[in-house]
PDB file of C-alpha atoms in Angstrom:
ATOM      1  CA  MET H   1     -59.466 -39.763 -19.924  1.00 60.00           C
ATOM      2  CA  GLU H   2     -59.859 -37.846 -16.725  1.00 70.00           C
ATOM      3  CA  GLY H   3     -56.738 -39.581 -15.360  1.00 68.00           C
ATOM      4  CA  LYS H   4     -54.736 -38.458 -18.387  1.00 75.00           C
ATOM      5  CA  LYS H   5     -55.925 -34.870 -17.917  1.00 77.00           C
ATOM      6  CA  LYS H   6     -55.018 -34.982 -14.222  1.00 75.00           C
ATOM      7  CA  HIS H   7     -51.648 -36.478 -15.101  1.00 77.00           C
ATOM      8  CA  SER H   8     -51.029 -33.691 -17.690  1.00 83.00           C
ATOM      9  CA  VAL H   9     -51.930 -30.949 -15.174  1.00 83.00           C
ATOM     10  CA  LEU H  10     -49.633 -32.473 -12.561  1.00 84.00           C
ATOM     11  CA  ARG H  11     -46.850 -32.650 -15.134  1.00 86.00           C
ATOM     12  CA  TRP H  12     -47.263 -28.919 -15.930  1.00 88.00           C
ATOM     13  CA  ILE H  13     -47.341 -28.043 -12.246  1.00 88.00           C
ATOM     14  CA  GLY H  14     -44.152 -30.060 -11.764  1.00 87.00           C
ATOM     15  CA  ILE H  15     -42.479 -28.298 -14.690  1.00 90.00           C
ATOM     16  CA  LEU H  16     -43.605 -24.918 -13.299  1.00 91.00           C
ATOM     17  CA  PHE H  17     -42.140 -25.745  -9.849  1.00 90.00           C
ATOM     18  CA  LEU H  18     -38.920 -26.925 -11.462  1.00 91.00           C
ATOM     19  CA  LEU H  19     -38.619 -23.640 -13.381  1.00 92.00           C
ATOM     20  CA  LEU H  20     -39.320 -21.664 -10.187  1.00 93.00           C
ATOM     21  CA  ILE H  21     -36.643 -23.613  -8.315  1.00 93.00           C
ATOM     22  CA  LEU H  22     -34.130 -23.042 -11.147  1.00 92.00           C
ATOM     23  CA  ALA H  23     -34.945 -19.309 -11.228  1.00 91.00           C
ATOM     24  CA  ALA H  24     -34.545 -19.064  -7.432  1.00 91.00           C
ATOM     25  CA  GLY H  25     -31.199 -20.903  -7.658  1.00 90.00           C
ATOM     26  CA  ALA H  26     -29.986 -18.575 -10.419  1.00 90.00           C
ATOM     27  CA  ALA H  27     -31.026 -15.518  -8.380  1.00 88.00           C
ATOM     28  CA  ALA H  28     -29.282 -16.903  -5.288  1.00 88.00           C
ATOM     29  CA  LEU H  29     -26.108 -17.556  -7.295  1.00 88.00           C
ATOM     30  CA  TYR H  30     -26.229 -14.011  -8.678  1.00 85.00           C
ATOM     31  CA  TYR H  31     -26.467 -12.488  -5.182  1.00 82.00           C
ATOM     32  CA  VAL H  32     -23.759 -14.762  -3.807  1.00 85.00           C
ATOM     33  CA  ARG H  33     -21.441 -13.515  -6.563  1.00 85.00           C
ATOM     34  CA  ILE H  34     -22.273  -9.885  -5.723  1.00 82.00           C
ATOM     35  CA  ALA H  35     -21.581 -10.560  -2.042  1.00 79.00           C
ATOM     36  CA  GLY H  36     -18.309 -12.268  -2.955  1.00 78.00           C
ATOM     37  CA  LYS H  37     -17.157  -9.289  -5.023  1.00 76.00           C
ATOM     38  CA  ALA H  38     -18.048  -6.925  -2.183  1.00 73.00           C
ATOM     39  CA  LEU H  39     -16.020  -9.033   0.255  1.00 72.00           C
ATOM     40  CA  ASP H  40     -13.072  -9.060  -2.138  1.00 69.00           C
ATOM     41  CA  GLU H  41     -13.134  -5.273  -2.336  1.00 64.00           C
ATOM     42  CA  ILE H  42     -13.314  -4.961   1.436  1.00 61.00           C
ATOM     43  CA  THR H  43     -10.473  -7.388   2.047  1.00 57.00           C
ATOM     44  CA  ASP H  44      -8.318  -5.836  -0.692  1.00 53.00           C
ATOM     45  CA  GLN H  45      -8.216  -2.677   1.413  1.00 47.00           C
ATOM     46  CA  ASP H  46      -6.648  -4.753   4.170  1.00 46.00           C
ATOM     47  CA  GLU H  47      -3.822  -5.615   1.792  1.00 53.00           C
ATOM     48  CA  SER H  48      -3.113  -1.942   1.277  1.00 67.00           C
ATOM     49  CA  GLN H  49       0.186  -0.751   0.026  1.00 77.00           C
ATOM     50  CA  THR H  50       2.892   0.574   2.272  1.00 83.00           C
ATOM     51  CA  VAL H  51       3.995   4.062   1.294  1.00 88.00           C
ATOM     52  CA  PHE H  52       7.668   4.928   1.534  1.00 90.00           C
ATOM     53  CA  SER H  53       8.639   8.547   1.265  1.00 93.00           C
ATOM     54  CA  VAL H  54      11.825  10.417   0.501  1.00 95.00           C
ATOM     55  CA  TYR H  55      12.459  13.304   2.897  1.00 96.00           C
ATOM     56  CA  VAL H  56      15.016  16.088   2.923  1.00 97.00           C
ATOM     57  CA  ARG H  57      15.688  18.810   5.465  1.00 97.00           C
ATOM     58  CA  THR H  58      13.255  21.717   5.155  1.00 96.00           C
ATOM     59  CA  GLU H  59      15.976  24.167   4.168  1.00 96.00           C
ATOM     60  CA  ASP H  60      17.292  21.832   1.438  1.00 96.00           C
ATOM     61  CA  SER H  61      17.016  23.264  -2.081  1.00 96.00           C
ATOM     62  CA  ALA H  62      15.768  19.995  -3.622  1.00 96.00           C
ATOM     63  CA  GLU H  63      12.187  20.304  -4.821  1.00 95.00           C
ATOM     64  CA  LYS H  64      11.853  17.006  -6.689  1.00 94.00           C
ATOM     65  CA  ILE H  65      13.514  13.613  -6.501  1.00 94.00           C
ATOM     66  CA  LYS H  66      15.584  14.366  -9.637  1.00 93.00           C
ATOM     67  CA  ASP H  67      17.262  17.195  -7.690  1.00 96.00           C
ATOM     68  CA  THR H  68      18.799  14.617  -5.321  1.00 96.00           C
ATOM     69  CA  LYS H  69      20.763  12.475  -7.803  1.00 94.00           C
ATOM     70  CA  GLU H  70      24.081  13.358  -6.158  1.00 95.00           C
ATOM     71  CA  TYR H  71      22.820  12.953  -2.572  1.00 97.00           C
ATOM     72  CA  THR H  72      23.655  10.223  -0.126  1.00 97.00           C
ATOM     73  CA  PHE H  73      20.445   8.556   1.008  1.00 97.00           C
ATOM     74  CA  GLY H  74      19.704   6.863   4.276  1.00 95.00           C
ATOM     75  CA  ILE H  75      17.236   3.983   4.019  1.00 95.00           C
ATOM     76  CA  SER H  76      15.472   2.251   6.883  1.00 92.00           C
ATOM     77  CA  VAL H  77      13.258  -0.800   6.427  1.00 87.00           C
ATOM     78  CA  ASN H  78      12.225  -3.614   8.733  1.00 81.00           C
ATOM     79  CA  ALA H  79      10.473  -6.972   8.436  1.00 70.00           C
ATOM     80  CA  ALA H  80       7.059  -5.417   9.130  1.00 73.00           C
ATOM     81  CA  ASP H  81       7.465  -3.226   6.042  1.00 75.00           C
ATOM     82  CA  ASN H  82       7.558  -6.314   3.794  1.00 73.00           C
ATOM     83  CA  ILE H  83      10.416  -4.845   1.771  1.00 83.00           C
ATOM     84  CA  THR H  84      14.157  -5.348   1.916  1.00 86.00           C
ATOM     85  CA  TYR H  85      16.863  -2.692   1.821  1.00 88.00           C
ATOM     86  CA  ALA H  86      17.843  -3.856  -1.676  1.00 89.00           C
ATOM     87  CA  GLN H  87      14.260  -3.552  -2.924  1.00 90.00           C
ATOM     88  CA  ALA H  88      13.903  -0.067  -1.441  1.00 90.00           C
ATOM     89  CA  ALA H  89      17.208   0.990  -3.029  1.00 91.00           C
ATOM     90  CA  GLU H  90      16.019  -0.420  -6.358  1.00 92.00           C
ATOM     91  CA  ARG H  91      12.772   1.571  -6.181  1.00 91.00           C
ATOM     92  CA  LEU H  92      14.803   4.670  -5.321  1.00 92.00           C
ATOM     93  CA  GLU H  93      16.965   3.994  -8.359  1.00 93.00           C
ATOM     94  CA  ASP H  94      13.793   3.817 -10.489  1.00 92.00           C
ATOM     95  CA  LEU H  95      12.687   7.203  -9.145  1.00 92.00           C
ATOM     96  CA  LEU H  96      16.104   8.809  -9.627  1.00 94.00           C
ATOM     97  CA  LYS H  97      16.793   7.140 -12.964  1.00 93.00           C
ATOM     98  CA  ALA H  98      20.304   6.671 -11.565  1.00 93.00           C
ATOM     99  CA  LYS H  99      22.021   4.439  -9.011  1.00 94.00           C
ATOM    100  CA  PRO H 100      21.774   6.117  -5.603  1.00 95.00           C
ATOM    101  CA  ARG H 101      24.486   6.325  -2.990  1.00 95.00           C
ATOM    102  CA  ALA H 102      22.716   4.814  -0.028  1.00 95.00           C
ATOM    103  CA  ARG H 103      23.327   3.649   3.525  1.00 94.00           C
ATOM    104  CA  GLU H 104      21.167   1.308   5.515  1.00 93.00           C
ATOM    105  CA  TYR H 105      19.974   2.288   8.983  1.00 93.00           C
ATOM    106  CA  GLU H 106      18.476   0.009  11.622  1.00 90.00           C
ATOM    107  CA  ASN H 107      15.435   2.165  12.342  1.00 90.00           C
ATOM    108  CA  PRO H 108      13.842   5.520  11.514  1.00 91.00           C
ATOM    109  CA  PHE H 109      15.287   7.102  14.679  1.00 93.00           C
ATOM    110  CA  GLU H 110      18.874   6.478  13.546  1.00 94.00           C
ATOM    111  CA  LEU H 111      17.887   7.580  10.075  1.00 94.00           C
ATOM    112  CA  ILE H 112      16.479  10.943  11.169  1.00 95.00           C
ATOM    113  CA  GLU H 113      19.473  11.477  13.442  1.00 95.00           C
ATOM    114  CA  ALA H 114      21.780  10.911  10.438  1.00 96.00           C
ATOM    115  CA  LEU H 115      19.800  13.492   8.456  1.00 97.00           C
ATOM    116  CA  LYS H 116      19.987  15.972  11.325  1.00 95.00           C
ATOM    117  CA  LYS H 117      23.770  15.494  11.622  1.00 96.00           C
ATOM    118  CA  GLU H 118      24.045  15.750   7.804  1.00 96.00           C
ATOM    119  CA  LYS H 119      25.575  12.290   7.425  1.00 97.00           C
ATOM    120  CA  VAL H 120      22.975  11.836   4.665  1.00 97.00           C
ATOM    121  CA  GLN H 121      21.174  14.441   2.584  1.00 97.00           C
ATOM    122  CA  ALA H 122      17.913  12.527   2.143  1.00 97.00           C
ATOM    123  CA  VAL H 123      16.132   9.662   3.896  1.00 96.00           C
ATOM    124  CA  VAL H 124      13.709   6.945   2.814  1.00 94.00           C
ATOM    125  CA  PHE H 125      11.383   5.211   5.251  1.00 91.00           C
ATOM    126  CA  ASN H 126       7.830   4.019   5.788  1.00 90.00           C
ATOM    127  CA  GLU H 127       5.659   7.127   5.898  1.00 88.00           C
ATOM    128  CA  ALA H 128       3.532   5.614   8.691  1.00 87.00           C
ATOM    129  CA  TYR H 129       6.460   5.946  11.120  1.00 89.00           C
ATOM    130  CA  LEU H 130       6.682   9.723  10.852  1.00 91.00           C
ATOM    131  CA  SER H 131       3.965  10.537  13.402  1.00 88.00           C
ATOM    132  CA  SER H 132       5.428   8.113  15.972  1.00 88.00           C
ATOM    133  CA  LEU H 133       8.899   9.429  15.333  1.00 90.00           C
ATOM    134  CA  THR H 134       7.986  13.062  15.877  1.00 90.00           C
ATOM    135  CA  GLU H 135       6.189  12.258  19.140  1.00 91.00           C
ATOM    136  CA  VAL H 136       9.527  11.427  20.725  1.00 91.00           C
ATOM    137  CA  GLU H 137      10.957  14.580  22.307  1.00 91.00           C
ATOM    138  CA  GLU H 138      14.399  14.119  20.776  1.00 92.00           C
ATOM    139  CA  TYR H 139      12.927  13.997  17.275  1.00 92.00           C
ATOM    140  CA  GLU H 140      10.158  16.597  17.492  1.00 92.00           C
ATOM    141  CA  TRP H 141      12.272  18.843  15.264  1.00 94.00           C
ATOM    142  CA  ALA H 142      11.337  16.585  12.336  1.00 94.00           C
ATOM    143  CA  LYS H 143       7.725  17.872  12.349  1.00 92.00           C
ATOM    144  CA  GLU H 144       8.937  21.137  10.870  1.00 94.00           C
ATOM    145  CA  GLY H 145      12.499  20.175   9.990  1.00 95.00           C
ATOM    146  CA  ILE H 146      11.897  17.729   7.126  1.00 96.00           C
ATOM    147  CA  ARG H 147       9.723  17.679   4.048  1.00 96.00           C
ATOM    148  CA  ARG H 148       8.663  14.991   1.598  1.00 95.00           C
ATOM    149  CA  ILE H 149       9.818  15.266  -1.999  1.00 96.00           C
ATOM    150  CA  ALA H 150       8.779  11.853  -3.338  1.00 94.00           C
ATOM    151  CA  SER H 151       6.951   8.653  -2.464  1.00 90.00           C
ATOM    152  CA  PHE H 152       6.545   5.127  -3.735  1.00 89.00           C
ATOM    153  CA  ALA H 153       4.142   2.371  -2.787  1.00 84.00           C
ATOM    154  CA  TRP H 154       5.062  -1.191  -1.959  1.00 77.00           C
ATOM    155  CA  LYS H 155       2.676  -4.116  -1.587  1.00 72.00           C
TER     156      LYS H 155
END
């Protein structure tokens, strides 16, 4: 009889340990999921969107993108932007709600020069390039000489 009692106690201890192990596993799984979600949020920021902006000369009367429907646009994109000229022109068309007249430029320097010489009335390029562009002596005028009237994001 004493052997049966000992066997029953051992069985309950075994069941108790099994339940503790299952609870610890469930808790560990819960915290792993929380850590995974946190990592996803952190790494999603790394996949941030690229912002392209539409700029006009400061003295231009256009206040909003709809005011530029009749303008000729200069667009500059490169491989690092992860967008093609055609895609940028399409997004511009979405903003304008009309097909834009647009010209492609090799780089933002040529683009800003075209705006300065009034070959185009508005320009579209990656907003991140503006600070680098205006650090170059030849293009310092753009700090005060252009203003943003619209933007769109691209992943």
